[in-house]
Amino acid sequence: MSYPWIPNSSDSIIKEMLSTVGAKSLDDLYSDIPRELLIDESKWNSMPIGAGRPLSEVEVSRIIDKLLDRNAKLRVPPFAGGGLRPHYVPPVVKDIVTRGEFLTAYTPYQAEISQGLLQALFEYQSLMADLLEMDVVNSSMYDWASALGEAALMAVRVKGAKRVLVPDVINPFHLSTLKAYTWPQGIEIDFYSTDKETGYADVEDLKTKLGKGKASAVYLEFPYTFTGVVDMNAKEVSGIAHDSDSLFIVGVDPLALGIYKSPGELNADIAVGEGQPLGLGLYAGGSTLGIMAVRWDGSLIKQMPGRIIGLTTSKDGNSRAFTMILQTREQHIRRSKATSNITTNAALNAIAAAVYMSLLGPKGIKELAEAIRYRAHYAALVVSRHGFKLPLKGEFFADFIIEAPEPYYNLWRLLLDKGIMAGIPLSSHVTWAKDSWGLLSFSEVHSKEDIDLLANLLGEVVRK
């Protein structure tokens, strides 16, 4: 059948294409598949799958609506974090990134026809470099976890030791991805402790671990995504790493940098992080944006994965121009010399982040960070009044752990039935947390009334 909106679907064109490849029919294209695995067309309408027959679009739409009705109806934005949390996205961000010029899956290989897209990504790199106070930023990775995996591989290529040290409270999802990246290359992921009272890095344990053998990198989250603690020992950890000839990798929440030290101030060699707070919202588990930056060091820059957009001049020197530079991935270099197999990025999300950062500016990001921190600390105060303890005493930004008098999952479940997503039952995800521990997260979308509602319901559930 010929379809007007599907190119090359007319019988005459199909016959011409089949003739060119030496096939007599479309079925010949599947001749390598054993006949017993092919399903006869006459059986499709009676197979015991799905509805047992093809459905119309209207029928599919009704089924989906019923499935959506099973979703929990939350009364207020979720208090769940762990690396991603709800944030307000100004409409202008969506308006700009949905312009046809940006809505493309096309990679801007041909600089002569992609100057607008290349400049947008260059602006992202520049704005992110200012925020991180790092010298070189690539034009994005998939997410924080993939950026961490690539950073670990970079460090091993630069320093040579197949060992990376990470904190024992590392985000479990990041750890899983990190292991997936490093395991095939025989890289050991070792752990250093964090203090059980403050949540800060145990610098003596870190020294001991480094004394037992060289590590190519020491990694630290700033803040820790599964405790919420902002590590006041971060600068000391950086110094210890460098004294042991290890690279210092720091993973950041970019909004926290409005009030806390930047990776540059912490003397980080590599900075990674999650750009989701920068105008990307929350849907379908994302949307995510992997941040990666390095200091001005040729050995690091040449090992960066992904792509870097550079500013240059036209051949006659009369105009500025943007182009992709320093790509050492497998598509642009001899495979044996390639540093990364990563071939795509999150360009549209990077542009959204650039729009968001340009809208807020340094003053706006600082005010937003202060507003988030204020909400989290107010929440800690009011939940404490209802008898909940805070097991970690260290500084925190947007998230903190509370200790309940009973298994936290039970409370979480009861509050979910009331339309409140009360954080994350930690022991469901990590082994170091008690069953009674839950991680609460806050952002600018939570009002004082929202926080009071959470605290009151937590108190009511516990008192029953």
Short mmCIF file of N, CA and C in Angstrom, two decimals, residues 16-74:
data_model
loop_
_atom_site.label_atom_id
_atom_site.label_comp_id
_atom_site.label_asym_id
_atom_site.label_seq_id
_atom_site.Cartn_x
_atom_site.Cartn_y
_atom_site.Cartn_z
N GLU A 16 11.64 -1.22 -7.45
CA GLU A 16 12.95 -0.75 -7.93
C GLU A 16 14.03 -1.00 -6.88
N MET A 17 13.70 -0.74 -5.62
CA MET A 17 14.69 -0.95 -4.55
C MET A 17 14.99 -2.43 -4.38
N LEU A 18 13.94 -3.28 -4.44
CA LEU A 18 14.16 -4.72 -4.31
C LEU A 18 15.03 -5.23 -5.45
N SER A 19 14.78 -4.72 -6.65
CA SER A 19 15.58 -5.13 -7.81
C SER A 19 17.04 -4.75 -7.62
N THR A 20 17.25 -3.57 -7.06
CA THR A 20 18.63 -3.09 -6.87
C THR A 20 19.41 -3.99 -5.91
N VAL A 21 18.73 -4.46 -4.83
CA VAL A 21 19.42 -5.29 -3.84
C VAL A 21 19.34 -6.78 -4.18
N GLY A 22 18.66 -7.11 -5.30
CA GLY A 22 18.60 -8.50 -5.73
C GLY A 22 17.59 -9.34 -4.99
N ALA A 23 16.53 -8.73 -4.46
CA ALA A 23 15.49 -9.45 -3.74
C ALA A 23 14.22 -9.49 -4.59
N LYS A 24 13.48 -10.59 -4.48
CA LYS A 24 12.24 -10.72 -5.25
C LYS A 24 11.05 -10.13 -4.52
N SER A 25 11.08 -10.15 -3.20
CA SER A 25 9.96 -9.62 -2.41
C SER A 25 10.49 -9.08 -1.09
N LEU A 26 9.60 -8.40 -0.37
CA LEU A 26 9.99 -7.89 0.96
C LEU A 26 10.32 -9.05 1.90
N ASP A 27 9.64 -10.18 1.74
CA ASP A 27 9.93 -11.33 2.60
C ASP A 27 11.35 -11.82 2.44
N ASP A 28 11.92 -11.62 1.26
CA ASP A 28 13.32 -12.04 1.05
C ASP A 28 14.28 -11.32 1.99
N LEU A 29 13.90 -10.11 2.42
CA LEU A 29 14.77 -9.35 3.32
C LEU A 29 14.88 -10.02 4.69
N TYR A 30 13.93 -10.92 5.00
CA TYR A 30 13.93 -11.60 6.30
C TYR A 30 14.27 -13.09 6.16
N SER A 31 14.93 -13.43 5.06
CA SER A 31 15.19 -14.84 4.76
C SER A 31 16.15 -15.49 5.76
N ASP A 32 16.94 -14.66 6.48
CA ASP A 32 17.87 -15.22 7.47
C ASP A 32 17.16 -15.69 8.74
N ILE A 33 15.92 -15.25 8.93
CA ILE A 33 15.18 -15.63 10.13
C ILE A 33 14.53 -17.00 9.90
N PRO A 34 14.74 -17.97 10.81
CA PRO A 34 14.13 -19.29 10.62
C PRO A 34 12.61 -19.19 10.45
N ARG A 35 12.06 -19.96 9.55
CA ARG A 35 10.64 -19.88 9.25
C ARG A 35 9.77 -20.12 10.49
N GLU A 36 10.23 -21.02 11.39
CA GLU A 36 9.40 -21.34 12.55
C GLU A 36 9.28 -20.16 13.53
N LEU A 37 10.16 -19.16 13.37
CA LEU A 37 10.09 -18.00 14.26
C LEU A 37 9.20 -16.90 13.68
N LEU A 38 8.86 -17.00 12.42
CA LEU A 38 8.01 -15.98 11.81
C LEU A 38 6.55 -16.26 12.12
N ILE A 39 5.79 -15.19 12.35
CA ILE A 39 4.37 -15.32 12.67
C ILE A 39 3.55 -15.03 11.43
N ASP A 40 2.71 -15.96 11.09
CA ASP A 40 1.88 -15.79 9.91
C ASP A 40 0.89 -14.64 10.15
N GLU A 41 0.69 -13.85 9.11
CA GLU A 41 -0.16 -12.67 9.24
C GLU A 41 -1.57 -13.02 9.67
N SER A 42 -2.03 -14.20 9.27
CA SER A 42 -3.41 -14.59 9.59
C SER A 42 -3.59 -14.87 11.09
N LYS A 43 -2.50 -15.07 11.82
CA LYS A 43 -2.60 -15.39 13.25
C LYS A 43 -2.56 -14.16 14.15
N TRP A 44 -2.25 -13.00 13.58
CA TRP A 44 -2.09 -11.81 14.42
C TRP A 44 -3.35 -11.48 15.23
N ASN A 45 -4.52 -11.68 14.62
CA ASN A 45 -5.77 -11.28 15.28
C ASN A 45 -6.26 -12.28 16.32
N SER A 46 -5.51 -13.37 16.51
CA SER A 46 -5.98 -14.37 17.49
C SER A 46 -4.87 -14.75 18.46
N MET A 47 -3.85 -13.96 18.55
CA MET A 47 -2.74 -14.30 19.46
C MET A 47 -3.09 -13.92 20.89
N PRO A 48 -2.64 -14.71 21.86
CA PRO A 48 -2.97 -14.44 23.28
C PRO A 48 -2.09 -13.35 23.89
N ILE A 49 -2.02 -12.22 23.25
CA ILE A 49 -1.25 -11.09 23.77
C ILE A 49 -2.11 -9.85 23.71
N GLY A 50 -1.85 -8.89 24.61
CA GLY A 50 -2.58 -7.64 24.60
C GLY A 50 -4.07 -7.87 24.68
N ALA A 51 -4.81 -7.20 23.82
CA ALA A 51 -6.27 -7.34 23.79
C ALA A 51 -6.70 -8.49 22.91
N GLY A 52 -5.77 -9.19 22.32
CA GLY A 52 -6.11 -10.32 21.46
C GLY A 52 -6.51 -9.91 20.05
N ARG A 53 -6.47 -8.64 19.76
CA ARG A 53 -6.81 -8.13 18.43
C ARG A 53 -6.25 -6.72 18.29
N PRO A 54 -6.07 -6.25 17.09
CA PRO A 54 -5.63 -4.85 16.91
C PRO A 54 -6.66 -3.89 17.46
N LEU A 55 -6.23 -2.82 18.08
CA LEU A 55 -7.15 -1.84 18.66
C LEU A 55 -7.11 -0.55 17.87
N SER A 56 -8.24 0.14 17.90
CA SER A 56 -8.28 1.45 17.25
C SER A 56 -7.57 2.47 18.13
N GLU A 57 -7.28 3.62 17.58
CA GLU A 57 -6.59 4.66 18.35
C GLU A 57 -7.45 5.13 19.52
N VAL A 58 -8.76 5.21 19.29
CA VAL A 58 -9.66 5.63 20.37
C VAL A 58 -9.62 4.62 21.52
N GLU A 59 -9.62 3.33 21.19
CA GLU A 59 -9.59 2.29 22.22
C GLU A 59 -8.27 2.34 23.00
N VAL A 60 -7.18 2.54 22.29
CA VAL A 60 -5.88 2.63 22.97
C VAL A 60 -5.86 3.83 23.91
N SER A 61 -6.42 4.95 23.44
CA SER A 61 -6.44 6.15 24.26
C SER A 61 -7.21 5.91 25.56
N ARG A 62 -8.34 5.21 25.50
CA ARG A 62 -9.13 4.95 26.71
C ARG A 62 -8.39 4.03 27.67
N ILE A 63 -7.71 3.04 27.11
CA ILE A 63 -6.93 2.13 27.98
C ILE A 63 -5.83 2.89 28.71
N ILE A 64 -5.17 3.77 27.98
CA ILE A 64 -4.08 4.55 28.61
C ILE A 64 -4.65 5.48 29.69
N ASP A 65 -5.80 6.09 29.41
CA ASP A 65 -6.41 6.97 30.42
C ASP A 65 -6.73 6.20 31.71
N LYS A 66 -7.20 4.96 31.56
CA LYS A 66 -7.49 4.15 32.76
C LYS A 66 -6.22 3.82 33.52
N LEU A 67 -5.16 3.53 32.78
CA LEU A 67 -3.89 3.24 33.45
C LEU A 67 -3.37 4.48 34.18
N LEU A 68 -3.51 5.64 33.56
CA LEU A 68 -3.05 6.88 34.20
C LEU A 68 -3.84 7.18 35.47
N ASP A 69 -5.12 6.78 35.48
CA ASP A 69 -5.94 7.01 36.68
C ASP A 69 -5.42 6.23 37.89
N ARG A 70 -4.60 5.21 37.64
CA ARG A 70 -4.05 4.44 38.76
C ARG A 70 -2.88 5.15 39.43
N ASN A 71 -2.35 6.19 38.78
CA ASN A 71 -1.25 6.94 39.40
C ASN A 71 -1.72 7.64 40.67
N ALA A 72 -0.83 7.72 41.62
CA ALA A 72 -1.15 8.42 42.87
C ALA A 72 -1.38 9.90 42.57
N LYS A 73 -2.40 10.47 43.16
CA LYS A 73 -2.68 11.90 43.02
C LYS A 73 -2.08 12.63 44.21
N LEU A 74 -0.98 13.34 43.97
CA LEU A 74 -0.29 14.02 45.06
C LEU A 74 -0.93 15.38 45.33
#
